[in-house]
PDB file of C-alpha atoms in Angstrom:
ATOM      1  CA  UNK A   1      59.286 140.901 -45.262  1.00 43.00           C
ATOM      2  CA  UNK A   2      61.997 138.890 -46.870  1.00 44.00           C
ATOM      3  CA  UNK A   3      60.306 136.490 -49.649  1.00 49.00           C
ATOM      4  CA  UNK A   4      62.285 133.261 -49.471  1.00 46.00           C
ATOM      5  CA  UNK A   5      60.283 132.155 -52.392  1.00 51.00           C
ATOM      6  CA  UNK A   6      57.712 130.035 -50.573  1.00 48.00           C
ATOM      7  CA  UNK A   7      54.444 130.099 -51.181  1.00 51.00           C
ATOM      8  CA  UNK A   8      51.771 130.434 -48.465  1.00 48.00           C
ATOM      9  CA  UNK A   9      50.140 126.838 -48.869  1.00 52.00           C
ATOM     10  CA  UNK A  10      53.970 125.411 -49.092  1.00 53.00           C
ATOM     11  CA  UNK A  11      54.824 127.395 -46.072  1.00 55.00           C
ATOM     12  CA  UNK A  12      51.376 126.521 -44.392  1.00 47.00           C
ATOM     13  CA  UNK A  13      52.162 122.893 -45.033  1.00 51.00           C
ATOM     14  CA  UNK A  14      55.948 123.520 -43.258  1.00 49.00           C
ATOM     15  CA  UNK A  15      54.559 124.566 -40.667  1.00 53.00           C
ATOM     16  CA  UNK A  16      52.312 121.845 -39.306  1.00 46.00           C
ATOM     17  CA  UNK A  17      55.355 119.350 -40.053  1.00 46.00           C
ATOM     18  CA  UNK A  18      57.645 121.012 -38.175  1.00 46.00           C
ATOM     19  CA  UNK A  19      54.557 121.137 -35.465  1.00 44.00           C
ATOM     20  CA  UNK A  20      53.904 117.523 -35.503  1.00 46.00           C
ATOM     21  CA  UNK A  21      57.596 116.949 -35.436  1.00 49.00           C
ATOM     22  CA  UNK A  22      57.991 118.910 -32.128  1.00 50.00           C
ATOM     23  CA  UNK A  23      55.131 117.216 -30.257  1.00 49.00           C
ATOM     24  CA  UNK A  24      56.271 113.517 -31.734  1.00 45.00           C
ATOM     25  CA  UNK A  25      59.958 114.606 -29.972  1.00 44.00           C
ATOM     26  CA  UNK A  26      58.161 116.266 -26.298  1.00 47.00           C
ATOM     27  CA  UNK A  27      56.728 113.144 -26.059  1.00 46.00           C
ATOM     28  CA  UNK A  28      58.586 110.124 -27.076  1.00 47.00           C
ATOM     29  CA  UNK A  29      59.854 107.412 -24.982  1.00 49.00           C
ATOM     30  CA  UNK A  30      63.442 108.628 -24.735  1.00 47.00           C
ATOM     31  CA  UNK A  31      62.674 112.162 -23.771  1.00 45.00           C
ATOM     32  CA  UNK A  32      59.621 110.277 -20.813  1.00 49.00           C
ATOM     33  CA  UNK A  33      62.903 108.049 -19.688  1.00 50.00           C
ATOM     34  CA  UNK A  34      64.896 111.027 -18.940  1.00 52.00           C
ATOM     35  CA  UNK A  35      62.405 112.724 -16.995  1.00 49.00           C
ATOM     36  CA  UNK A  36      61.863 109.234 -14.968  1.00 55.00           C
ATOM     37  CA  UNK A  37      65.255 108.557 -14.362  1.00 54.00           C
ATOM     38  CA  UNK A  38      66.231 112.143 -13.559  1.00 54.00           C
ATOM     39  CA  UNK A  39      62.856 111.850 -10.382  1.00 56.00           C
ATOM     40  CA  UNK A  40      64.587 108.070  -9.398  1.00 55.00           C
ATOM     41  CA  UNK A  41      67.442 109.661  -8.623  1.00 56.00           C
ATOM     42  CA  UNK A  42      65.778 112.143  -7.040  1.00 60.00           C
ATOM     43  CA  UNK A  43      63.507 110.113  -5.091  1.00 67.00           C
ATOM     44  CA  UNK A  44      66.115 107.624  -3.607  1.00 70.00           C
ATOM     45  CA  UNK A  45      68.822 109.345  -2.324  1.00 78.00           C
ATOM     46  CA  UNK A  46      70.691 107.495   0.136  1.00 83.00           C
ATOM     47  CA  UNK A  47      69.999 108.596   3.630  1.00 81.00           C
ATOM     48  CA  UNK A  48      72.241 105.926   5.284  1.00 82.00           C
ATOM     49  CA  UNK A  49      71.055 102.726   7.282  1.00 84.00           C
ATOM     50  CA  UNK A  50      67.659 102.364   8.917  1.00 85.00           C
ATOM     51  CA  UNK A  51      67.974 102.924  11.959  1.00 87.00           C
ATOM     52  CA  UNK A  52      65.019 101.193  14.375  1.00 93.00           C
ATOM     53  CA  UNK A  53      62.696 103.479  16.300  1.00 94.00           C
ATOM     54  CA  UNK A  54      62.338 103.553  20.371  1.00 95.00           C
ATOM     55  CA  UNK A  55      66.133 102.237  20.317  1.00 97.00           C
ATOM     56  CA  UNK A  56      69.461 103.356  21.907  1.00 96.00           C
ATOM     57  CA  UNK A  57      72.578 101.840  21.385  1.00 97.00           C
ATOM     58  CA  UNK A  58      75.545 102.307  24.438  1.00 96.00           C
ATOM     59  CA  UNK A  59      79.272 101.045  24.057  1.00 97.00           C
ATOM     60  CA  UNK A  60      80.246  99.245  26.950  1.00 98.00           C
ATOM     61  CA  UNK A  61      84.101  97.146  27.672  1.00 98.00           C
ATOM     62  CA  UNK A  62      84.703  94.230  29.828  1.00 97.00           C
ATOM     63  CA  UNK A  63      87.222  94.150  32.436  1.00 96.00           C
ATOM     64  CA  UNK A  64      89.566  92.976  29.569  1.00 94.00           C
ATOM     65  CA  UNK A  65      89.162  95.692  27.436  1.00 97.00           C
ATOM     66  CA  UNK A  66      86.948  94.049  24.784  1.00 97.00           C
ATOM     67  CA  UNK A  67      83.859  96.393  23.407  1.00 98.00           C
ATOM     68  CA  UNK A  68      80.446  94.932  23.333  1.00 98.00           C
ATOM     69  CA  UNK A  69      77.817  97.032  21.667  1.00 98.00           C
ATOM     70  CA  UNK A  70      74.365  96.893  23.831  1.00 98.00           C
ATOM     71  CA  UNK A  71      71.494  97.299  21.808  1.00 98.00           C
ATOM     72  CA  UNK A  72      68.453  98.870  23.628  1.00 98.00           C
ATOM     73  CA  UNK A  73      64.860  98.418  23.074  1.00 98.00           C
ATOM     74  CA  UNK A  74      62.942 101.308  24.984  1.00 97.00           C
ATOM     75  CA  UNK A  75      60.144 100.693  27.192  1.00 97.00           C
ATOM     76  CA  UNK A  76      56.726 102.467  26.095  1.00 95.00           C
ATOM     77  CA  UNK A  77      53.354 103.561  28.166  1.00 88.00           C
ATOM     78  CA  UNK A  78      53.214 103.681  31.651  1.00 92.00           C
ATOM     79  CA  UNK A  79      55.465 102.552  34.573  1.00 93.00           C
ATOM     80  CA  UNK A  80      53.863  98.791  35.040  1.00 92.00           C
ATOM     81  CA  UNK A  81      52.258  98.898  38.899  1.00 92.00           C
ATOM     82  CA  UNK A  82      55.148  96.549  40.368  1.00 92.00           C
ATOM     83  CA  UNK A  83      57.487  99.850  39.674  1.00 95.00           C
ATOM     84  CA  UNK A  84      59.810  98.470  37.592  1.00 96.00           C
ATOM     85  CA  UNK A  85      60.141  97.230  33.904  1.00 96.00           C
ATOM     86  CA  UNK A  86      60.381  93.893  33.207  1.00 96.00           C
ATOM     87  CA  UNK A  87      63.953  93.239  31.443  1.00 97.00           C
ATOM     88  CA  UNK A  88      64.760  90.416  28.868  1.00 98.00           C
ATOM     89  CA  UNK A  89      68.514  90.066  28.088  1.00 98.00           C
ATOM     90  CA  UNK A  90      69.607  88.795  24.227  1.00 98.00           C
ATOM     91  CA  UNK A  91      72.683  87.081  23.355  1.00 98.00           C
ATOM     92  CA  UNK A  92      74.099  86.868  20.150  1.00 97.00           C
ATOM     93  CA  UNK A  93      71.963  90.116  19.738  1.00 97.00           C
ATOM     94  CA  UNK A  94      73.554  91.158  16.496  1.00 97.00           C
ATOM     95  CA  UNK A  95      71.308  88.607  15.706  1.00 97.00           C
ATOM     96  CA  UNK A  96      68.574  88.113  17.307  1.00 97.00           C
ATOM     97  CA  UNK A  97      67.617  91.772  18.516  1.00 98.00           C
ATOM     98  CA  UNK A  98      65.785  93.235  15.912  1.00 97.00           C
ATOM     99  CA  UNK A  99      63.281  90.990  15.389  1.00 97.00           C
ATOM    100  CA  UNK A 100      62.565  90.516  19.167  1.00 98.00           C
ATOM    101  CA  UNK A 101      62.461  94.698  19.631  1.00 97.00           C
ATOM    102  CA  UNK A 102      59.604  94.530  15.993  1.00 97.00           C
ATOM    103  CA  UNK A 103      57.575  92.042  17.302  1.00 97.00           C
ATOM    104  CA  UNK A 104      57.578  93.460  21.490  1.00 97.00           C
ATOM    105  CA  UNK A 105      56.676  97.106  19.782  1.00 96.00           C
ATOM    106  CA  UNK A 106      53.900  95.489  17.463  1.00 96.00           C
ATOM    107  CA  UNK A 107      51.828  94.664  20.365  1.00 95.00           C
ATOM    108  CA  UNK A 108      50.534  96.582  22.683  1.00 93.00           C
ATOM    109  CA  UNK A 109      50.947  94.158  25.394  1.00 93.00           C
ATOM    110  CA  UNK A 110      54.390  93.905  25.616  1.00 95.00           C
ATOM    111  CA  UNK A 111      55.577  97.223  24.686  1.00 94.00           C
ATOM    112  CA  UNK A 112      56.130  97.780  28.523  1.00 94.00           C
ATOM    113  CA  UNK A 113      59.387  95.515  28.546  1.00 96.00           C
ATOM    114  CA  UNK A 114      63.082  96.724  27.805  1.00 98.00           C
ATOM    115  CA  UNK A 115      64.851  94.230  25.531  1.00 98.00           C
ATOM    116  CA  UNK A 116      68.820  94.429  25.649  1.00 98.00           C
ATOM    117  CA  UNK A 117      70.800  92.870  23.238  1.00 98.00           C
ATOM    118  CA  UNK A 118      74.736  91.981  23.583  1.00 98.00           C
ATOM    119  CA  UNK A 119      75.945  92.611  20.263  1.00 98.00           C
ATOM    120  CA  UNK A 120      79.722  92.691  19.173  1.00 97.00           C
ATOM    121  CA  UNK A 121      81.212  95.314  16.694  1.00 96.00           C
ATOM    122  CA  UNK A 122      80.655  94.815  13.204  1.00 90.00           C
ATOM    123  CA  UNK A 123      77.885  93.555  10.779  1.00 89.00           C
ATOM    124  CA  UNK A 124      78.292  90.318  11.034  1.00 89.00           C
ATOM    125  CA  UNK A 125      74.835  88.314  12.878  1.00 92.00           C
ATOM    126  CA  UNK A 126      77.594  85.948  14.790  1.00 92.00           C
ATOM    127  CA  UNK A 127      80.686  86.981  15.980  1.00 94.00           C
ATOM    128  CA  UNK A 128      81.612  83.062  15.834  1.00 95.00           C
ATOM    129  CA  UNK A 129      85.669  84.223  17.323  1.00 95.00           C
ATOM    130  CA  UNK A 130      84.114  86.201  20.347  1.00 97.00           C
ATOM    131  CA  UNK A 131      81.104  84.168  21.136  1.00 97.00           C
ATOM    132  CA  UNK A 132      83.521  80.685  21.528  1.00 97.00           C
ATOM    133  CA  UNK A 133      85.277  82.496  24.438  1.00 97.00           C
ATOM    134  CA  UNK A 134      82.302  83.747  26.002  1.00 98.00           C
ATOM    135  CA  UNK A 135      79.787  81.074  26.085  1.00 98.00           C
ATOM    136  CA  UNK A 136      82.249  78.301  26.776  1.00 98.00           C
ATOM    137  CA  UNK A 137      83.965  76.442  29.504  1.00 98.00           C
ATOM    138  CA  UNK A 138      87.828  76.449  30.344  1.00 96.00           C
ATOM    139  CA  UNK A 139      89.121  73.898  27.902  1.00 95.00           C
ATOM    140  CA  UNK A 140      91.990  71.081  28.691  1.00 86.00           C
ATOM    141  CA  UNK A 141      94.497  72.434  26.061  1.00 90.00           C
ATOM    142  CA  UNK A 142      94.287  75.932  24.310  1.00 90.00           C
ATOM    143  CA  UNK A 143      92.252  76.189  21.396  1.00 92.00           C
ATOM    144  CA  UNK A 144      91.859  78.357  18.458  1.00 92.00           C
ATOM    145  CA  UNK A 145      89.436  80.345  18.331  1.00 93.00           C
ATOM    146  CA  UNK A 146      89.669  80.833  22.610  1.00 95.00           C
ATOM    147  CA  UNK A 147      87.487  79.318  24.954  1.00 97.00           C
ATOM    148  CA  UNK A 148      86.822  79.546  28.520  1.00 97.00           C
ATOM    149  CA  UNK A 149      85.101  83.148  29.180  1.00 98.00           C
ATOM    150  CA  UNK A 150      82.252  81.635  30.709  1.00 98.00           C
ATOM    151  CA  UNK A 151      82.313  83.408  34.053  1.00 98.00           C
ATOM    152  CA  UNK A 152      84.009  86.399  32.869  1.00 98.00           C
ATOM    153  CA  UNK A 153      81.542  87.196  30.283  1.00 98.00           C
ATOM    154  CA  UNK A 154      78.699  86.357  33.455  1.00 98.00           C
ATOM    155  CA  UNK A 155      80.559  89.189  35.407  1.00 98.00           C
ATOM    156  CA  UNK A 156      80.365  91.375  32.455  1.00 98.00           C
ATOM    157  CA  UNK A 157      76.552  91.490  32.962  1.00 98.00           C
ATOM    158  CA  UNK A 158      76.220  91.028  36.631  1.00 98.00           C
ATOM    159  CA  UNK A 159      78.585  93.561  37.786  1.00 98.00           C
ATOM    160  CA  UNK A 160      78.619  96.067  34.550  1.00 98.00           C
ATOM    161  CA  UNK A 161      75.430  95.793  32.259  1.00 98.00           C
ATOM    162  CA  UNK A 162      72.641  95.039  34.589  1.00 98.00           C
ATOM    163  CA  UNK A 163      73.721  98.114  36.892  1.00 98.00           C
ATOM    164  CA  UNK A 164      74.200  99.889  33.633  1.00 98.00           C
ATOM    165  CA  UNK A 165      70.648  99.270  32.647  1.00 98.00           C
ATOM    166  CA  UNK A 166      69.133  99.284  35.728  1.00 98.00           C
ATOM    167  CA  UNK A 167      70.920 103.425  36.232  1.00 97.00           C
ATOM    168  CA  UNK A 168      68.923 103.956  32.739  1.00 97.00           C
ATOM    169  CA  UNK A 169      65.375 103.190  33.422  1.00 97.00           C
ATOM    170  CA  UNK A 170      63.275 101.625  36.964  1.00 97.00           C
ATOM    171  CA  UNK A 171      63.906  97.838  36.677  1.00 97.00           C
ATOM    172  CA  UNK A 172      61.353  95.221  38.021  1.00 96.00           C
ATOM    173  CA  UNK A 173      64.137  93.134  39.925  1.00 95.00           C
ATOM    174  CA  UNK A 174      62.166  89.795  39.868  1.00 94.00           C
ATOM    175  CA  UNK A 175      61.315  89.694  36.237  1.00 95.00           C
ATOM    176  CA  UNK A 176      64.993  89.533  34.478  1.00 97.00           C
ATOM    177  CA  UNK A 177      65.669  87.509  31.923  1.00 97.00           C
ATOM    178  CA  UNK A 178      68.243  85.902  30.004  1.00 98.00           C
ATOM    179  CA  UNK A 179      67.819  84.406  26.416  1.00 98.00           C
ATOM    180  CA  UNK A 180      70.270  82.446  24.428  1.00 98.00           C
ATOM    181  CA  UNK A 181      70.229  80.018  21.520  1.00 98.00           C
ATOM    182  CA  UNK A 182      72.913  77.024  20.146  1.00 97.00           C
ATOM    183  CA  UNK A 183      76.250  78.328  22.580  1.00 97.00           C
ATOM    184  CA  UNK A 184      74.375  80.981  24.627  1.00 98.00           C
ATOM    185  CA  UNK A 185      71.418  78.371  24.920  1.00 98.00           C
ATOM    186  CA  UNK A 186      74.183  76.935  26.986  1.00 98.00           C
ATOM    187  CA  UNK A 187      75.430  80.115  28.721  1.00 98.00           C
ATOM    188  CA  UNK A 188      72.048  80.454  29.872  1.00 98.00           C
ATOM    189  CA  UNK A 189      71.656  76.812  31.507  1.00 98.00           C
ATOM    190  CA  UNK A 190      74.929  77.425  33.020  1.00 98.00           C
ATOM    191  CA  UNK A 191      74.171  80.512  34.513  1.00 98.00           C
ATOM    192  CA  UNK A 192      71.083  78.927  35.875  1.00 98.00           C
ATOM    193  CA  UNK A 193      73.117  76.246  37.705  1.00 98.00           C
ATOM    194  CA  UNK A 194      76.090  78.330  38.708  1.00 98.00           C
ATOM    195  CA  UNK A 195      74.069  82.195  39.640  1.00 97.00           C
ATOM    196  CA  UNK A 196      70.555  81.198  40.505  1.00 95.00           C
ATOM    197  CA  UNK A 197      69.175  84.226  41.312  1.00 93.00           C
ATOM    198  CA  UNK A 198      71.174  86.191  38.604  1.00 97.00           C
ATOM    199  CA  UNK A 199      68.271  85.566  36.188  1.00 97.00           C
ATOM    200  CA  UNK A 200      64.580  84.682  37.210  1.00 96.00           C
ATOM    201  CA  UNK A 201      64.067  83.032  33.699  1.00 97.00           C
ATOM    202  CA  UNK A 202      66.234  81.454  31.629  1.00 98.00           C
ATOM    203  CA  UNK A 203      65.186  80.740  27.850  1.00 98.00           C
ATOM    204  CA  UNK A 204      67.537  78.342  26.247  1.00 98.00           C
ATOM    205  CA  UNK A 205      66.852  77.627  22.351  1.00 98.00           C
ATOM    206  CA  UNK A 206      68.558  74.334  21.200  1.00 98.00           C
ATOM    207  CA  UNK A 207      71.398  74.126  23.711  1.00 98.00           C
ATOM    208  CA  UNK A 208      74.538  72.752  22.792  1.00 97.00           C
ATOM    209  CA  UNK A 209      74.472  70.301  25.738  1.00 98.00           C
ATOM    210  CA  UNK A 210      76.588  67.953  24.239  1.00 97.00           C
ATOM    211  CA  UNK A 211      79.514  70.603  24.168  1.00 96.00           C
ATOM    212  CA  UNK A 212      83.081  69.383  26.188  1.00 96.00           C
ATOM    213  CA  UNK A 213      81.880  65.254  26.867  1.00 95.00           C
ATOM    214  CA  UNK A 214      78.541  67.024  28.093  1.00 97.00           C
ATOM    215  CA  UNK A 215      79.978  69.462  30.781  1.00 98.00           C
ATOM    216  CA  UNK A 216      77.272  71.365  32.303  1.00 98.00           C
ATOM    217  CA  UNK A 217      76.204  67.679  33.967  1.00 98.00           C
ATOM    218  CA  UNK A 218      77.855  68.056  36.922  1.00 98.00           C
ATOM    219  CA  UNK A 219      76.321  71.368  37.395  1.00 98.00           C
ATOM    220  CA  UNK A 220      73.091  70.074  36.739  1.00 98.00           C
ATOM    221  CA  UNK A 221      73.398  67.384  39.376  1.00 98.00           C
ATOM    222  CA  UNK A 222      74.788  70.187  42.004  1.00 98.00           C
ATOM    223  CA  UNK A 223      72.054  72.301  41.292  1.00 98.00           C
ATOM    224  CA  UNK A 224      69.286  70.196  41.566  1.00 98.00           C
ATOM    225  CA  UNK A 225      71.117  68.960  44.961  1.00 98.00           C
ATOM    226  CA  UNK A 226      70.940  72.656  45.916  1.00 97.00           C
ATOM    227  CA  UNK A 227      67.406  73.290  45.443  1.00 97.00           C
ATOM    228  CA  UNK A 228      66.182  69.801  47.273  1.00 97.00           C
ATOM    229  CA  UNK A 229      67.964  71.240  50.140  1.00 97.00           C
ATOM    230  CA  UNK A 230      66.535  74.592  49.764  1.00 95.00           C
ATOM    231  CA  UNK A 231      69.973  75.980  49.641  1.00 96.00           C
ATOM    232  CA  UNK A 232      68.837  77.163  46.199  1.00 95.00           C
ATOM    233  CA  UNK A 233      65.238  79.132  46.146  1.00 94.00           C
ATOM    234  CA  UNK A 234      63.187  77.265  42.767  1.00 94.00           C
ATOM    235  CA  UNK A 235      60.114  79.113  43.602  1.00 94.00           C
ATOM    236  CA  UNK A 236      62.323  82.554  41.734  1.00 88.00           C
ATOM    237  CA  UNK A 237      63.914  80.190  38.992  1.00 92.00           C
ATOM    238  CA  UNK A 238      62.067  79.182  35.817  1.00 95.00           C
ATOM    239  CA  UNK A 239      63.320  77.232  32.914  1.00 97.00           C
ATOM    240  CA  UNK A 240      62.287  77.263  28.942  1.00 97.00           C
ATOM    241  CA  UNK A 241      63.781  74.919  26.815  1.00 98.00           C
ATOM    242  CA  UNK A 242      63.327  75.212  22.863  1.00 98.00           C
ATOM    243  CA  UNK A 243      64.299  72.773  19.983  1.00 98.00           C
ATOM    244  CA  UNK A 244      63.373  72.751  16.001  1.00 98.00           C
ATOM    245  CA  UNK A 245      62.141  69.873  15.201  1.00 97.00           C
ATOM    246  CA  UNK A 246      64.479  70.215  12.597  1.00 97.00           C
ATOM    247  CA  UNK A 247      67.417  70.477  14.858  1.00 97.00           C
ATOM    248  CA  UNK A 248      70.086  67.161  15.175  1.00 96.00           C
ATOM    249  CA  UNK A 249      68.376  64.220  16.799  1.00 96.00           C
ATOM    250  CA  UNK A 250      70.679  64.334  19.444  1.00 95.00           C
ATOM    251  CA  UNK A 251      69.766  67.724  20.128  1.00 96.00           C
ATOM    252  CA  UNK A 252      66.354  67.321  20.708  1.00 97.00           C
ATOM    253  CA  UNK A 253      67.093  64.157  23.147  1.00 97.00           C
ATOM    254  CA  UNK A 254      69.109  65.627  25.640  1.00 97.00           C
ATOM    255  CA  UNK A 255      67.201  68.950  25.335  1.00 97.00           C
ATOM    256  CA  UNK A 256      63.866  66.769  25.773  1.00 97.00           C
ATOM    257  CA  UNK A 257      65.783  64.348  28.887  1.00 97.00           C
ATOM    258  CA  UNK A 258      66.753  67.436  30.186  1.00 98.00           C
ATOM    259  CA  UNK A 259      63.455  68.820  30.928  1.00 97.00           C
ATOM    260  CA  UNK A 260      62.332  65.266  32.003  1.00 97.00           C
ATOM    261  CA  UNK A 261      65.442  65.314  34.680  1.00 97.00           C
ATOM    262  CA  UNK A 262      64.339  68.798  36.263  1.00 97.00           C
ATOM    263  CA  UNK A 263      60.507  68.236  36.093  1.00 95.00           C
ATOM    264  CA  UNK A 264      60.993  66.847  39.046  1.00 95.00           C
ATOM    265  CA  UNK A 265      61.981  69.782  40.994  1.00 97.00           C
ATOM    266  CA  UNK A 266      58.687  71.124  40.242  1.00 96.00           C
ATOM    267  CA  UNK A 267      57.896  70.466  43.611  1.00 96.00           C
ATOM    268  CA  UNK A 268      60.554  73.068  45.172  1.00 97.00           C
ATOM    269  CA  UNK A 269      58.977  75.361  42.856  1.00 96.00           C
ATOM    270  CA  UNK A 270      60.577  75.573  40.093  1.00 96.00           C
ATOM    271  CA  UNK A 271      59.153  75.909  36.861  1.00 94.00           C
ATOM    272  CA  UNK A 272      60.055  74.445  33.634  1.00 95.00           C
ATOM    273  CA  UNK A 273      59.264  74.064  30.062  1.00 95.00           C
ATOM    274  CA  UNK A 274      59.870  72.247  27.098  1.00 97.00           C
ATOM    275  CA  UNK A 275      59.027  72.852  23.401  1.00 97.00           C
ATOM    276  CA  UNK A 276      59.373  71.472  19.918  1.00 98.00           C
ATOM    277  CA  UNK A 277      59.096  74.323  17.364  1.00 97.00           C
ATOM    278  CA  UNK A 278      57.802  72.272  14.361  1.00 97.00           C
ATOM    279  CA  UNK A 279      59.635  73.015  10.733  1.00 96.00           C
ATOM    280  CA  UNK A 280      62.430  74.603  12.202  1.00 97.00           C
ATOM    281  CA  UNK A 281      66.296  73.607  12.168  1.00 96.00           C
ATOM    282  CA  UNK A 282      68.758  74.858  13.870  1.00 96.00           C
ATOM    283  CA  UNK A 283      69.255  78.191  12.682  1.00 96.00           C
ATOM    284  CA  UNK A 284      65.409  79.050  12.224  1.00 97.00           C
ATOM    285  CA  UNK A 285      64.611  77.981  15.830  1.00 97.00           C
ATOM    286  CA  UNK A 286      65.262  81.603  16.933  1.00 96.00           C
ATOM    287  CA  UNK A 287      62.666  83.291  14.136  1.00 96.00           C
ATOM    288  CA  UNK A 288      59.932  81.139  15.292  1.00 96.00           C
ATOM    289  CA  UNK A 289      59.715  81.829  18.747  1.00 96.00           C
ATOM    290  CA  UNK A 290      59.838  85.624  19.372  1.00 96.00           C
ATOM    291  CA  UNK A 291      56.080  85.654  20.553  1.00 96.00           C
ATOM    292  CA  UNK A 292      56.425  82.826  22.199  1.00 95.00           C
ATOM    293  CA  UNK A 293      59.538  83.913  24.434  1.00 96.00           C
ATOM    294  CA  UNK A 294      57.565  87.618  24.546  1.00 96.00           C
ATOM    295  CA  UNK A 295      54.276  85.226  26.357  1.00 94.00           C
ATOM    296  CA  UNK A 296      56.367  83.321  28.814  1.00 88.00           C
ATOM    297  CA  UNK A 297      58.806  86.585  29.608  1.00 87.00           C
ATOM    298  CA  UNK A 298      56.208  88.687  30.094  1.00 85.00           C
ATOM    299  CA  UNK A 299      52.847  86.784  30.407  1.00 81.00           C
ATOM    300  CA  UNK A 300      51.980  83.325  31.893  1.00 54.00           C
ATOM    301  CA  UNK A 301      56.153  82.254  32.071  1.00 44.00           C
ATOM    302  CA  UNK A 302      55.332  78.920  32.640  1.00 37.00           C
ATOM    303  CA  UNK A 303      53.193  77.473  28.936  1.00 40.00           C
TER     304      UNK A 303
END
């Protein structure tokens, strides 16, 4: 053996520094914060967006040509005995779908209904450009963003995404509902008073009544007119009406006078509701109701 000169208790002596040294460097901070980092990278590799179980989505056009995208919560358990599903309809449901679909499939009870959302394309929760011209009436001069799509958007879902949906899966035909909130709170009330029948319930959260000098009164007064004559059916119409408590003052009055006005149809049959959602403005209304639409669309439909 080669003597470098070293004696055994010098070299003896090397030896455990240089063993120290290497078990001081194995496990230092630096050398534990590569191994971390190196398993974080590991461990969250992006897999792309979540994507919510017992959904569909379908791509669907109007008779314009504009795309909608229909969001579709899937029915779960068994066929309920009337033969159908019960159906409840979303607007705005870029929105307002996902936390309706969460709450339906976290209890049992419900998990029998489909939930269809009308979503545009994009991201964005509102789609403040295409929801003007659908939820509005004709206006006197042309306006920017459009107005006026009222009825066409209506014919969109009678004649293209009810049949659609009702192709898909057995639909219970006298539990359909439609659900809208600010602009499609007032889609929904017009519907009621131009297409009863179209809907069996209609679910309006903080309605813009005030909208165009307060158009939808004349259809209000026609409709009520139509049901004291029984040219309109009320026993197969129900109403909910929904404000924050939070919400404008005027919107709660003529939300509140509203109900007031039609109670007194109650006795052609037809069934209506109204309720103040307390610490809620206008925005929050809709994500402090989803049970509470999920009871009356489903359950007793007439709190």
């Amino acid at each position: 053996m080669m003597n470098l000169g070293i004696s055994f208790p010098m070299r003896w002596w090397l030896g455990l520094v240089i063993l120290l040294w290497g078990g001081w460097v194995q496990a230092s901070p630096a050398a534990d914060a590569h191994v971390t980092d190196q398993d974080t990278t590991e461990a969250f590799q992006d897999e792309g967006p979540v994507r919510l179980d017992k959904t569909r989505e379908w791509s669907m056009h109007n008779a314009r040509g504009e795309r909608y995208r229909i969001f579709i919560s899937e029915p779960e358990g068994p066929l309920p005995y009337t033969g159908g599903y019960p159906v409840l309809y979303v607007l705005d449901g870029n929105a307002f779908f996902a936390s309706l679909h969460e709450a339906k499939r976290a209890q049992e009870r419900f998990q029998q209904a489909i939930i269809v959302g009308i979503a545009y394309p994009g991201e964005a929760t509102h789609n403040f450009r295409r929801r003007a011209y659908d939820f509005s009436p004709p206006p006197g001069e042309p306006t920017d963003p459009p107005q006026g799509g009222q009825d066409e958007f209506l014919d969109f879902m009678a004649q293209q995404v009810m049949p659609a949906v009702a192709r898909q899966f057995p639909v219970n035909h006298d539990q359909e509902t439609l659900y809208g909130h600010s602009f499609g709170g007032m889609l929904g009330l017009y519907a009621l008073y131009t297409r009863p029948g179209l809907f069996d319930h209609i679910i309006a959260a903080s309605p813009s009544l005030w909208w165009a000098d307060r158009y939808l009164l004349p259809h209000e007064r026609a409709f009520s007119q139509a049901v004291k004559s029984g040219r309109v059916d009320g026993v197969n119409q129900s109403l909910s009406l929904m404000v924050g408590d939070q919400d404008s003052l005027q919107e709660q009055q003529d939300a509140e006078q509203l109900s007031q006005r039609l109670s007194g149809l109650s006795a052609y049959g037809l069934r209506s509701s109204f309720y103040r959602v307390d610490g809620a403005d206008h925005m929050a209304v809709p994500f402090n109701i989803e049970n509470r639409i999920l009871r009356q669309v489903l359950e007793t439909r007439n709190e």
